[in-house]
Amino acid sequence: MFEKLGVFVYTWRKAVLALTLLFAVVAGAYGVGVFGDMVPNGFEARDAESRQAAELAEKAFPQRAPDAVIVYRSTDKTVDDSAFRTAVQNRIAALPKDVVSGSVDFWSTGAPDLASRDRHATYVGLNLAGSDDNAKQDSYLKIKDKLGVDGLRTIRGGNTPAGYEAGEQVGSDLGMAEGLSFPVLFILLVIVFGGLVAASLPLVVGGLSILGSMAVLRLLAQFTDISVFAMSLVTILGLAVAIDYGLFIVSRYREETERGREGADAIVHTLATAGRTVAVSGITVAVALASMSLFPFVFLKSMSYGGIAAVLLSMVFSLIALPAALGVLGHRVNALSLWKQRSAVPGDGGFWYRLAHGVMRRPIAVTAVAIALLLVLAAPLLKIDFGANDARQLPETAEGRQVFEMLAHDFDGDGAKTIDAVLKLSGPADGQQSELAAYATRLDGVAGVRNAQITGAEGTMASVSVSYDGAAVSKSSRELLDRLRAQPKPPGATAYFGGETAAYDDTLRKLGAVLPWMLLYIAVSTYVLLFLAFGSVLLPLKAIVMNLLSLSATFGILVWIFQEGHLSGLLGFDPTGNIEPNMPIMLFALIFGLSMDYEVFLLSRVREQYDRLGDPTAAVATGVQRTGRLITSAALLMCVPLAAMAFSQVLTMKLFGVGMVVAIVLDATIVRILLVPAIMRLLGRAGWWAPGPLRKLYARFGIQESDGEPAPAEAKPSTESDVPALT
């Protein structure tokens, strides 16, 4: 298959490049508008009870939990001043009624919680027209610049304004990350390849992948909700993976030409070896990313769609457009060299070969130390505390965060923070006033409740809002929600609980229900793919276990940094004391897939050497020698765009960037350098064992890479004395 692909690509190389250029133009022109079609946030499930409560309240009541919270502060007037009151109420009254469906303020309600303690500030809650987050954001943008009052400081916050600010900040941060990454990556690629032409090719593949993924996401956004956060994954992952794949393809092509192959022969051998491995790697990563689509959250589904698009497009361009460019360039791929190039053909022996043998001399000790280190790093994971995203993910200069902190520190209560019981009654609400009052009284008497009151009664619907102290996304608030749910409802009524606490509780419950299926899916699919790559029944299991250890260590470090606040000054963020629960799910799928990426690249060479030599020790040492420099270079290059995200002003993106860099560093050092050679030595020939039927299956469908070159002299079949006893 890959040999035929190589012949086709070389034969039609100029046509392939012309079509690639056309694709880039069309995809870029269409995909550039993707941000306008995306939705903010996306961390809630559509079928969650809290979402149902919000939709019912949207239809039944003009007054409900506000979508926007506008704070007005005066330096010399208090809320008791008539001029303060008139200025604010006139401004709100002038807003278009088809955009603002309802509002609540201190003067019309008399609610003391709506005035600050020093009485120099108040906030107005606005309900925005729209059936979903995107529509509400559109409504907000229509009035965003019409909310200011002369003489008063106006600060815009609440769910919709904060979500809009997060989206704008993500777009800005992505531009910054790209601006920082491209020049740094180009310099590093020049160092790796020694020439300007070869260094530019992986970056071109990355650019094509990003443009194509943007177009795919915009197309998907016409049929389903796509979270704005998906663009962060598309930009960073598309660039990182494309450079990985481009690095391996270009390196292999240069290796083939140095061995004397030219034209179609060089392209065919490149795709039949490195190309086949890139294909398996891309499919493996895409399969892992697909696991996020099992969850009923727009955020995770969007990350799944965007990640799959970025990886598969990177793979396709690396297998078609890149070989076509190499076919046109030929030996000119080495043009514009800045210094004498090192040989592209792996040499005999060398640093990586000696390192692998050094590790394999004491495999038990190395394995024990490496696993102990990973477990120590994973220890903080035992103290993980989940919490939903709020305005604290924004920088201090963001208005949404300023409003959030003002409500927490300057006011006695946050009127926007309530648990809302939306009731479907058995009959008209007018005839059940006593039952509703009794229900509100029962809720008011629940431990932890500050106040419970009827906030709406229309037709057969009613709403009771509960205010409480403490954080909305905490264990205590979830326990309060459980107590509220346990209270008897009015006869024949059905209660739907909404609000931030209910949404947070629904998220954790949904994640917990789907997580076991995600883990099973990843384990089974990865095991099958790795068996086809290695032809072993034990090595896939080894890879999965090592990945779980590495992931646990990564999450432990993230808890230590982002939950406990270590290094917060260096990284520039304020710790929230918890971890948003969607992020570990996304990181798990992404890191698991990318770890298998390097596993495939390394062990495919080891498998080929084992088939030729029959000596597991020599095969590992030779495989590490032939891939060590490339894998290390690929890991370093992948870390560059991810590290750029660590400078993001949005906490969610900062956690993503730091988590990915930590995972890649752990994988490229402790796992790839220490654990793989050590465990392969302990397994010996058993590591490559498979029963007869599975051996036949592997012989027919397995991924086998062969360069047709003899093994290094040092890698000739070794005797047991070549590697000292297991001590």
XYZ file of C-alpha atoms in Angstrom:
727
model
C 0.000 0.000 0.000
C 2.641 2.545 1.023
C 4.908 1.519 -1.822
C 2.055 2.236 -4.252
C 1.385 5.541 -2.509
C 5.046 6.472 -2.960
C 4.920 5.739 -6.677
C 1.702 7.728 -7.081
C 2.955 10.742 -5.132
C 6.224 10.879 -7.038
C 4.551 10.442 -10.433
C 2.031 13.212 -9.787
C 4.185 15.306 -7.442
C 3.602 18.650 -9.184
C -0.156 18.101 -9.389
C -0.204 17.106 -5.715
C 1.596 20.326 -4.754
C -0.765 22.395 -6.892
C -3.790 20.824 -5.202
C -2.162 21.346 -1.803
C -1.714 25.042 -2.556
C -5.339 25.294 -3.666
C -6.440 23.559 -0.472
C -4.422 26.001 1.629
C -6.024 29.015 -0.071
C -9.598 27.683 0.189
C -9.201 26.336 3.742
C -7.551 29.550 4.907
C -10.229 31.772 3.370
C -13.044 29.688 4.876
C -11.448 28.756 8.190
C -10.438 32.283 9.178
C -14.022 32.954 10.294
C -14.117 30.014 12.673
C -14.058 32.119 15.869
C -17.331 33.766 14.945
C -19.065 30.385 14.745
C -17.778 29.024 18.052
C -19.477 29.064 21.446
C -17.914 30.169 24.735
C -17.144 27.619 27.441
C -19.027 24.357 26.680
C -18.321 22.694 30.021
C -21.928 21.588 30.690
C -23.830 18.593 29.309
C -26.894 19.411 27.207
C -28.998 16.720 28.880
C -27.942 17.682 32.419
C -30.644 18.572 34.932
C -29.074 21.997 35.471
C -29.262 22.709 31.733
C -32.916 21.635 31.655
C -33.615 23.948 34.591
C -31.994 26.862 32.759
C -33.985 26.193 29.583
C -37.266 25.915 31.493
C -36.544 29.150 33.359
C -35.602 30.846 30.084
C -39.026 30.107 28.634
C -41.141 30.651 31.736
C -39.648 33.619 33.569
C -38.349 36.995 32.424
C -36.456 37.159 35.716
C -33.986 34.364 36.443
C -30.308 33.923 37.267
C -28.630 36.791 35.381
C -26.549 36.225 32.259
C -24.629 39.467 32.804
C -23.779 41.334 36.000
C -22.968 45.039 35.635
C -21.323 46.754 38.616
C -21.659 50.527 39.020
C -19.404 52.302 41.529
C -19.248 55.958 42.563
C -16.438 57.643 44.438
C -18.649 60.300 46.058
C -22.248 59.064 45.891
C -23.974 56.156 47.617
C -26.789 53.978 46.333
C -29.129 56.057 48.501
C -28.427 59.125 46.365
C -31.257 59.803 43.894
C -28.770 60.895 41.215
C -27.036 57.508 41.442
C -30.378 55.713 41.167
C -31.724 57.797 38.290
C -28.528 57.493 36.221
C -28.361 53.712 36.470
C -32.070 52.998 36.027
C -32.323 55.304 33.017
C -29.350 53.590 31.396
C -30.860 50.128 31.910
C -34.313 51.245 30.768
C -32.821 52.538 27.504
C -31.485 49.108 26.526
C -33.443 47.421 23.704
C -36.117 45.080 25.024
C -35.500 42.530 22.274
C -31.930 42.155 23.575
C -32.433 42.465 27.353
C -35.391 40.329 28.381
C -35.245 41.260 32.056
C -33.234 43.053 34.708
C -32.990 43.303 38.461
C -31.512 46.141 40.533
C -31.193 47.295 44.136
C -33.844 50.004 43.981
C -36.635 47.922 42.422
C -36.107 44.956 44.750
C -34.747 46.528 47.933
C -32.508 43.481 48.292
C -29.607 44.477 50.578
C -27.251 42.009 48.892
C -27.334 44.155 45.734
C -25.544 47.049 47.478
C -21.903 46.958 48.558
C -20.966 47.225 52.217
C -19.711 50.776 51.775
C -22.895 51.546 49.752
C -20.864 53.204 47.001
C -21.498 50.360 44.537
C -24.353 48.231 43.297
C -24.842 45.715 40.540
C -27.580 45.129 38.003
C -28.402 41.626 36.803
C -29.368 41.378 33.125
C -31.158 38.530 31.374
C -30.135 38.381 27.725
C -32.244 37.147 24.830
C -31.131 33.852 23.331
C -31.721 30.144 23.660
C -28.030 29.184 23.923
C -24.658 30.637 24.890
C -23.901 31.816 21.372
C -27.184 33.699 21.058
C -26.725 35.277 24.488
C -23.235 36.384 23.506
C -24.630 37.979 20.352
C -27.145 39.851 22.513
C -24.412 40.980 24.868
C -22.279 42.359 22.044
C -25.214 44.540 20.946
C -25.300 46.318 24.333
C -21.687 45.897 25.465
C -20.760 49.493 24.736
C -24.119 50.952 25.864
C -23.852 50.084 29.560
C -21.619 52.910 30.780
C -22.940 55.701 32.998
C -21.235 59.109 33.125
C -19.602 59.733 36.473
C -19.726 56.074 37.510
C -17.197 53.299 37.058
C -18.857 50.560 35.005
C -17.534 46.983 35.148
C -19.120 44.217 33.032
C -19.106 40.645 34.306
C -21.196 37.527 34.778
C -21.266 34.313 32.740
C -21.781 35.756 29.262
C -19.360 38.712 29.441
C -16.701 36.553 31.139
C -17.147 33.847 28.495
C -16.736 36.454 25.765
C -13.572 37.799 27.393
C -12.181 34.261 27.698
C -12.748 33.653 23.991
C -11.095 36.939 23.039
C -8.146 36.222 25.322
C -7.712 32.699 23.931
C -7.559 34.112 20.404
C -4.970 36.683 21.490
C -2.911 34.074 23.327
C -2.949 31.743 20.331
C -1.613 34.531 18.142
C 1.120 35.148 20.691
C 1.950 31.430 20.905
C 2.219 31.172 17.129
C 4.324 34.314 16.931
C 6.726 32.951 19.541
C 6.736 29.356 18.317
C 7.399 29.668 14.597
C 10.767 31.492 14.772
C 11.996 29.347 17.671
C 10.913 26.154 15.920
C 12.573 27.245 12.703
C 15.868 27.905 14.495
C 15.720 24.511 16.217
C 14.849 22.750 12.961
C 17.810 24.438 11.275
C 20.009 23.119 14.086
C 18.562 19.617 13.666
C 18.800 19.545 9.852
C 21.644 21.993 9.298
C 19.871 23.598 6.329
C 17.156 26.160 5.693
C 15.205 24.199 3.067
C 14.870 20.990 5.085
C 14.030 22.986 8.220
C 11.166 24.822 6.538
C 9.308 21.708 5.313
C 7.899 20.501 8.695
C 6.713 24.050 9.417
C 4.873 24.123 6.100
C 3.137 20.867 7.044
C 2.191 22.438 10.386
C 0.711 25.481 8.682
C -1.315 23.310 6.307
C -2.617 21.254 9.224
C -3.743 24.355 11.136
C -5.489 25.895 8.121
C -7.249 22.631 7.318
C -8.312 22.071 10.923
C -9.773 25.580 11.176
C -11.864 24.885 8.083
C -13.003 21.528 9.483
C -14.050 23.110 12.787
C -15.940 25.900 11.063
C -17.762 23.342 8.919
C -18.643 21.275 11.998
C -19.833 24.430 13.773
C -22.637 24.710 11.208
C -24.098 21.453 12.545
C -23.114 21.315 16.209
C -21.691 23.523 18.955
C -17.899 23.888 18.918
C -16.161 25.418 21.940
C -13.821 28.342 21.338
C -11.194 26.495 23.377
C -10.850 23.898 20.596
C -8.762 26.342 18.578
C -6.026 26.218 21.208
C -5.665 22.475 20.680
C -5.843 22.756 16.888
C -3.155 25.428 16.711
C -0.733 23.885 19.159
C -1.302 20.195 18.418
C -1.459 20.713 14.662
C 1.888 22.482 14.724
C 3.545 20.082 17.170
C 2.423 16.814 15.572
C 3.055 18.043 12.026
C 6.608 18.949 12.978
C 7.028 15.523 14.579
C 5.850 13.721 11.470
C 7.653 16.085 9.122
C 10.858 15.569 11.062
C 10.674 11.790 10.693
C 9.733 11.865 6.998
C 12.395 14.399 5.996
C 15.045 12.648 8.084
C 14.208 9.309 6.540
C 14.252 10.739 3.025
C 17.691 12.263 3.587
C 18.816 8.923 4.964
C 17.596 7.126 1.843
C 19.257 9.588 -0.551
C 22.516 9.330 1.369
C 22.384 5.590 0.838
C 22.249 6.194 -2.896
C 18.519 5.990 -3.608
C 17.053 8.698 -5.818
C 13.760 9.827 -7.329
C 10.820 7.478 -6.938
C 13.005 4.851 -5.246
C 13.849 7.207 -2.360
C 10.215 8.308 -1.933
C 8.935 4.724 -2.038
C 11.417 3.552 0.607
C 10.665 6.592 2.776
C 6.925 5.952 2.787
C 7.306 2.176 3.116
C 9.290 2.662 6.322
C 8.890 5.983 8.152
C 5.651 6.730 6.283
C 4.047 3.540 7.481
C 5.061 4.300 11.039
C 3.711 7.869 10.770
C 0.388 6.457 9.575
C 0.148 4.066 12.516
C 1.168 6.805 14.928
C -1.408 9.233 13.548
C -4.184 6.658 13.740
C -3.174 5.734 17.294
C -3.245 9.351 18.457
C -6.547 10.005 16.664
C -8.120 6.916 18.235
C -7.076 8.120 21.694
C -8.465 11.607 21.024
C -11.744 10.113 19.810
C -12.374 8.895 23.368
C -13.267 12.462 24.393
C -16.283 12.385 22.087
C -17.866 9.796 24.410
C -18.559 12.562 26.942
C -21.708 14.714 26.616
C -19.807 17.999 26.919
C -19.309 20.485 24.101
C -15.813 21.286 25.416
C -14.550 17.689 25.269
C -16.327 16.873 22.015
C -14.837 20.000 20.448
C -11.379 19.061 21.641
C -11.894 15.600 20.187
C -13.011 16.913 16.797
C -10.277 19.538 16.625
C -7.552 17.174 17.804
C -8.530 14.427 15.378
C -8.622 16.915 12.496
C -5.199 18.324 13.404
C -3.554 14.906 13.783
C -5.074 13.265 10.718
C -4.387 16.281 8.504
C -0.809 16.376 9.784
C -0.517 12.701 8.927
C -2.052 13.102 5.448
C 0.096 16.097 4.503
C 3.179 14.298 5.824
C 2.370 11.258 3.670
C 1.301 13.068 0.486
C 2.230 16.753 0.231
C 5.598 16.451 1.995
C 6.852 13.492 -0.132
C 5.671 15.347 -3.233
C 7.773 18.349 -2.203
C 10.731 16.062 -1.516
C 10.250 14.484 -4.939
C 10.476 17.908 -6.582
C 13.435 19.033 -4.473
C 15.496 15.849 -4.610
C 19.007 16.547 -3.314
C 18.105 20.239 -3.112
C 16.418 19.425 0.182
C 19.926 19.927 1.600
C 20.254 23.355 -0.056
C 21.100 26.500 1.902
C 23.088 24.529 4.455
C 24.645 26.692 7.121
C 27.370 24.224 8.044
C 28.680 20.829 7.095
C 25.862 18.390 7.624
C 26.212 15.318 9.738
C 25.356 11.982 8.192
C 21.651 11.197 8.109
C 22.392 7.453 8.334
C 22.556 6.257 11.953
C 26.124 5.387 12.817
C 27.467 2.322 14.566
C 27.451 2.374 18.336
C 27.218 5.943 19.547
C 25.833 7.711 22.610
C 22.310 6.306 22.470
C 23.568 2.760 21.937
C 25.908 2.995 24.932
C 23.196 4.598 27.070
C 20.725 1.803 26.311
C 23.338 -0.840 27.181
C 24.183 1.020 30.379
C 20.553 0.969 31.463
C 20.165 -2.705 30.536
C 23.128 -3.703 32.708
C 21.060 -3.001 35.851
C 17.447 -3.257 34.715
C 15.927 -4.105 38.109
C 17.562 -1.147 39.861
C 16.748 1.253 37.019
C 13.125 0.082 36.842
C 12.668 0.363 40.613
C 14.174 3.864 40.807
C 12.226 5.142 37.784
C 8.894 3.788 39.031
C 9.559 5.109 42.558
C 10.284 8.570 41.134
C 7.064 8.550 39.089
C 5.049 7.473 42.135
C 6.560 10.259 44.255
C 5.645 12.793 41.581
C 2.137 11.307 41.432
C 1.549 11.574 45.201
C -0.221 15.005 45.130
C -2.828 13.459 42.829
C -4.349 11.807 45.913
C -5.387 15.283 47.102
C -6.974 16.477 43.860
C -10.052 18.650 44.315
C -12.231 19.311 41.278
C -13.947 22.605 40.632
C -15.757 24.254 37.727
C -14.263 27.094 35.722
C -15.190 30.580 36.839
C -13.948 34.106 36.172
C -10.751 33.403 38.126
C -9.363 31.764 34.999
C -9.146 35.259 33.469
C -6.293 37.725 34.107
C -6.669 40.310 36.858
C -7.196 43.054 34.272
C -10.290 41.339 32.829
C -13.591 42.965 33.791
C -15.257 39.586 34.264
C -12.757 38.656 36.947
C -12.985 42.067 38.621
C -16.755 41.677 38.933
C -16.349 38.153 40.313
C -13.930 39.350 42.993
C -15.980 42.449 43.849
C -19.070 40.311 44.444
C -17.009 38.044 46.703
C -15.292 40.790 48.722
C -17.350 43.993 48.582
C -20.883 42.607 48.879
C -22.515 40.602 51.650
C -23.921 38.136 49.173
C -23.666 37.230 45.532
C -27.192 37.439 44.172
C -25.996 35.849 40.954
C -24.861 32.773 42.893
C -27.974 30.779 43.702
C -29.279 27.249 43.571
C -32.545 27.458 41.671
C -35.332 24.919 41.976
C -37.439 25.179 38.823
C -40.763 23.401 39.387
C -43.146 21.836 36.906
C -46.423 21.898 38.799
C -49.429 19.600 38.513
C -51.682 22.599 37.926
C -51.700 26.404 37.668
C -49.294 28.124 40.044
C -51.993 30.571 41.144
C -53.864 27.736 42.841
C -50.813 26.353 44.668
C -49.473 29.412 46.473
C -49.630 27.760 49.891
C -47.820 24.626 48.671
C -45.129 26.757 47.037
C -44.714 28.851 50.170
C -44.392 25.694 52.268
C -41.771 24.308 49.862
C -39.775 27.549 50.041
C -39.973 27.378 53.835
C -38.638 23.815 53.818
C -35.720 24.839 51.634
C -35.066 27.891 53.818
C -34.736 25.603 56.823
C -32.042 23.387 55.287
C -28.656 23.701 56.995
C -26.356 26.027 55.027
C -29.124 28.076 53.380
C -29.097 31.856 53.914
C -32.405 32.532 52.262
C -34.948 30.776 50.027
C -37.694 32.672 48.238
C -40.164 32.225 45.401
C -38.761 34.118 42.419
C -41.256 33.153 39.742
C -44.725 31.684 39.248
C -46.163 31.583 35.719
C -48.687 29.123 34.329
C -47.720 25.682 35.598
C -44.138 26.715 36.366
C -42.566 28.101 39.512
C -39.056 28.936 40.686
C -37.512 29.020 44.152
C -34.026 30.544 44.480
C -31.725 29.588 47.341
C -28.806 31.787 48.419
C -25.973 30.370 50.509
C -22.488 31.128 51.811
C -19.265 29.642 50.502
C -17.947 28.804 47.073
C -20.403 27.634 44.429
C -18.052 24.864 43.261
C -17.079 23.113 46.455
C -17.764 19.879 48.260
C -19.907 21.687 50.823
C -22.071 23.277 48.123
C -22.646 19.857 46.489
C -23.671 18.453 49.868
C -26.094 21.364 50.289
C -27.548 20.602 46.861
C -28.134 16.979 47.900
C -29.989 18.153 51.006
C -32.145 20.496 48.938
C -32.982 17.750 46.453
C -34.087 15.503 49.305
C -36.784 17.940 50.471
C -40.402 16.952 49.612
C -41.721 18.787 46.547
C -45.232 20.224 46.212
C -47.731 17.415 45.426
C -47.370 16.274 41.801
C -44.478 18.645 41.073
C -41.148 17.817 39.434
C -38.108 19.854 40.472
C -35.132 20.674 38.246
C -32.199 22.180 40.109
C -30.064 24.736 38.296
C -27.340 27.250 38.988
C -23.567 27.028 39.129
C -23.471 24.431 41.903
C -25.978 22.188 40.152
C -24.055 22.489 36.860
C -20.834 21.555 38.661
C -22.503 18.568 40.325
C -23.971 17.400 37.012
C -20.542 17.663 35.371
C -18.860 15.458 37.956
C -21.642 12.883 37.785
C -21.518 12.738 33.982
C -17.741 12.445 33.948
C -17.840 9.660 36.513
C -20.436 7.722 34.525
C -18.543 7.862 31.208
C -14.945 7.657 32.449
C -14.842 3.831 32.851
C -16.042 3.413 29.250
C -13.423 5.860 28.028
C -10.673 3.946 29.824
C -11.912 0.627 28.430
C -12.101 2.053 24.906
C -8.577 3.488 25.056
C -7.113 0.333 26.592
C -8.644 -2.047 24.043
C -8.083 0.099 20.948
C -4.525 0.985 21.938
C -3.696 -2.618 22.737
C -4.904 -3.760 19.313
C -3.008 -1.025 17.467
C 0.201 -1.648 19.400
C -0.034 -5.377 18.759
C -0.234 -4.636 15.029
C 2.799 -2.382 15.441
C 4.950 -4.765 17.508
C 3.552 -8.275 17.081
C 3.734 -8.875 20.830
C 1.101 -9.620 23.457
C 3.179 -8.215 26.349
C 4.674 -5.004 24.954
C 1.295 -3.283 24.447
C 0.422 -4.072 28.064
C 3.794 -2.729 29.156
C 3.229 0.465 27.172
C -0.226 1.020 28.688
C 1.037 0.518 32.256
C 3.981 2.869 31.697
C 1.656 5.459 30.232
C -0.589 5.286 33.275
C 2.427 5.787 35.541
C 3.621 8.745 33.484
C 0.131 10.270 33.402
C -0.259 9.892 37.163
C 3.036 11.705 37.684
C 1.945 14.467 35.306
C -1.364 14.972 37.102
C 0.407 14.936 40.449
C 2.663 17.769 39.299
C -0.343 19.713 37.973
C -2.121 19.398 41.328
C 1.050 20.550 43.092
C 1.311 23.588 40.809
C -2.230 24.686 39.978
C -4.263 23.448 42.946
C -1.730 24.001 45.713
C -0.242 27.110 44.100
C 3.445 26.202 43.902
C 5.297 28.138 41.167
C 2.262 30.436 40.777
C 4.502 33.492 40.957
C 6.841 32.154 38.300
C 4.014 31.118 35.969
C 1.928 34.209 36.683
C -1.449 32.965 37.966
C -3.568 32.941 41.100
C -4.369 29.395 42.289
C -8.057 28.550 42.569
C -7.569 25.620 44.941
C -9.035 23.115 42.493
C -8.724 21.609 39.015
C -11.414 21.972 36.337
C -12.584 18.343 35.820
C -12.712 18.450 32.008
C -9.005 19.242 31.761
C -7.645 15.944 33.183
C -9.921 14.049 30.794
C -8.605 16.004 27.808
C -4.999 15.723 28.929
C -5.390 11.992 29.572
C -6.579 11.311 26.024
C -4.048 13.632 24.424
C -1.009 12.572 26.442
C -1.888 8.901 26.143
C -2.036 9.201 22.371
C 1.160 11.241 22.034
C 3.063 8.864 24.324
C 2.115 6.032 22.013
C 3.404 8.206 19.187
C 6.977 7.854 20.437
C 6.390 4.255 21.465
C 5.548 3.378 17.865
C 8.577 5.226 16.475
C 10.990 3.535 18.873
C 9.700 -0.014 19.050
C 9.012 -0.316 15.324
C 12.774 -0.038 14.822
C 13.415 -2.380 17.733
C 10.977 -4.899 16.233
C 12.741 -4.729 12.871
C 16.129 -5.311 14.493
C 14.794 -8.187 16.567
C 13.421 -9.848 13.426
C 16.874 -9.612 11.839
C 19.068 -10.387 14.824
C 16.943 -12.561 17.083
C 18.683 -10.908 20.047
C 16.382 -8.744 22.223
C 19.235 -6.882 23.947
C 21.012 -5.937 20.726
C 17.673 -5.058 19.108
C 16.808 -2.581 21.879
C 20.241 -0.951 21.853
C 20.224 -0.634 18.057
C 16.634 0.649 17.980
C 17.431 3.299 20.608
C 20.546 4.301 18.664
C 18.588 4.750 15.431
C 15.698 6.734 16.940
C 17.070 8.345 20.109
C 18.251 11.583 18.512
C 15.101 11.952 16.423
C 12.727 11.258 19.325
C 14.587 13.683 21.578
C 14.564 16.344 18.861
C 10.863 15.727 18.198
C 10.040 16.032 21.908
C 11.994 19.283 22.192
C 10.287 20.707 19.118
C 6.836 19.674 20.371
C 7.494 21.374 23.689
C 8.097 24.771 22.052
C 4.496 25.616 21.001
C 3.139 23.927 24.123
C 5.456 25.926 26.364
C 4.246 29.085 24.633
C 0.758 28.285 25.964
C 2.171 28.378 29.492
C 2.278 32.166 28.987
C -1.456 32.284 28.253
C -3.491 34.718 30.346
C -6.326 32.153 30.597
C -5.706 29.678 33.412
C -7.267 26.749 31.524
C -4.859 27.212 28.619
C -1.905 27.734 30.953
C -2.668 24.431 32.697
C -2.948 22.741 29.304
C 0.445 24.022 28.139
C 2.254 23.196 31.367
C 0.638 19.750 31.589
C 1.632 18.824 28.052
C 5.237 19.973 28.506
C 5.562 18.062 31.782
C 4.123 14.918 30.191
C 6.430 15.094 27.157
C 9.511 15.690 29.311
C 8.650 12.748 31.571
C 7.967 10.541 28.564
C 11.150 11.476 26.707
C 13.370 11.038 29.765
C 12.199 8.678 32.483
C 10.003 6.498 30.265
C 11.801 6.425 26.937
C 15.424 6.543 28.175
C 15.146 4.504 31.370
C 12.021 2.376 31.614
C 11.767 1.118 28.030
C 15.295 -0.353 27.788
C 15.179 -1.666 31.354
C 11.824 -3.412 31.037
C 12.680 -4.713 27.570
C 15.807 -6.265 29.091
C 13.780 -7.861 31.889
C 11.268 -9.273 29.421
C 13.930 -10.585 27.051
C 12.554 -12.816 24.316
C 9.249 -13.112 26.176
C 8.590 -9.496 25.265
C 8.179 -10.486 21.624
C 6.164 -13.644 22.209
C 2.763 -14.157 20.598
C 0.768 -17.387 20.102
C 0.743 -18.938 16.635
C -2.550 -17.474 15.339
C -1.571 -13.977 16.433
C 1.877 -14.345 14.850
C 0.171 -15.095 11.532
C -2.075 -12.081 12.009
C 0.925 -9.856 12.659
C 2.820 -11.291 9.698
C -0.027 -10.260 7.420
C -1.200 -6.953 8.883
C 1.598 -5.849 11.212
C 3.617 -2.667 10.910
C 7.172 -3.717 10.096
C 9.809 -1.163 9.216
C 13.031 -2.260 7.595
C 15.837 -0.146 6.165
C 17.613 -3.060 4.587
C 20.887 -2.087 6.261
C 22.997 -4.293 8.487
C 23.024 -3.679 12.177
C 25.942 -1.823 13.741
C 28.920 -3.991 14.499
C 28.377 -3.540 18.219
C 24.823 -4.771 17.822
C 25.665 -8.274 16.600
C 23.845 -10.974 18.523
C 25.193 -10.807 22.027
C 25.835 -13.506 24.533
C 24.541 -13.265 28.027
C 27.992 -12.126 29.141
C 27.660 -8.990 27.026
C 25.122 -7.654 29.504
C 25.898 -8.393 33.142
C 23.473 -10.236 35.339
C 20.289 -8.515 36.484
C 21.628 -6.596 39.448
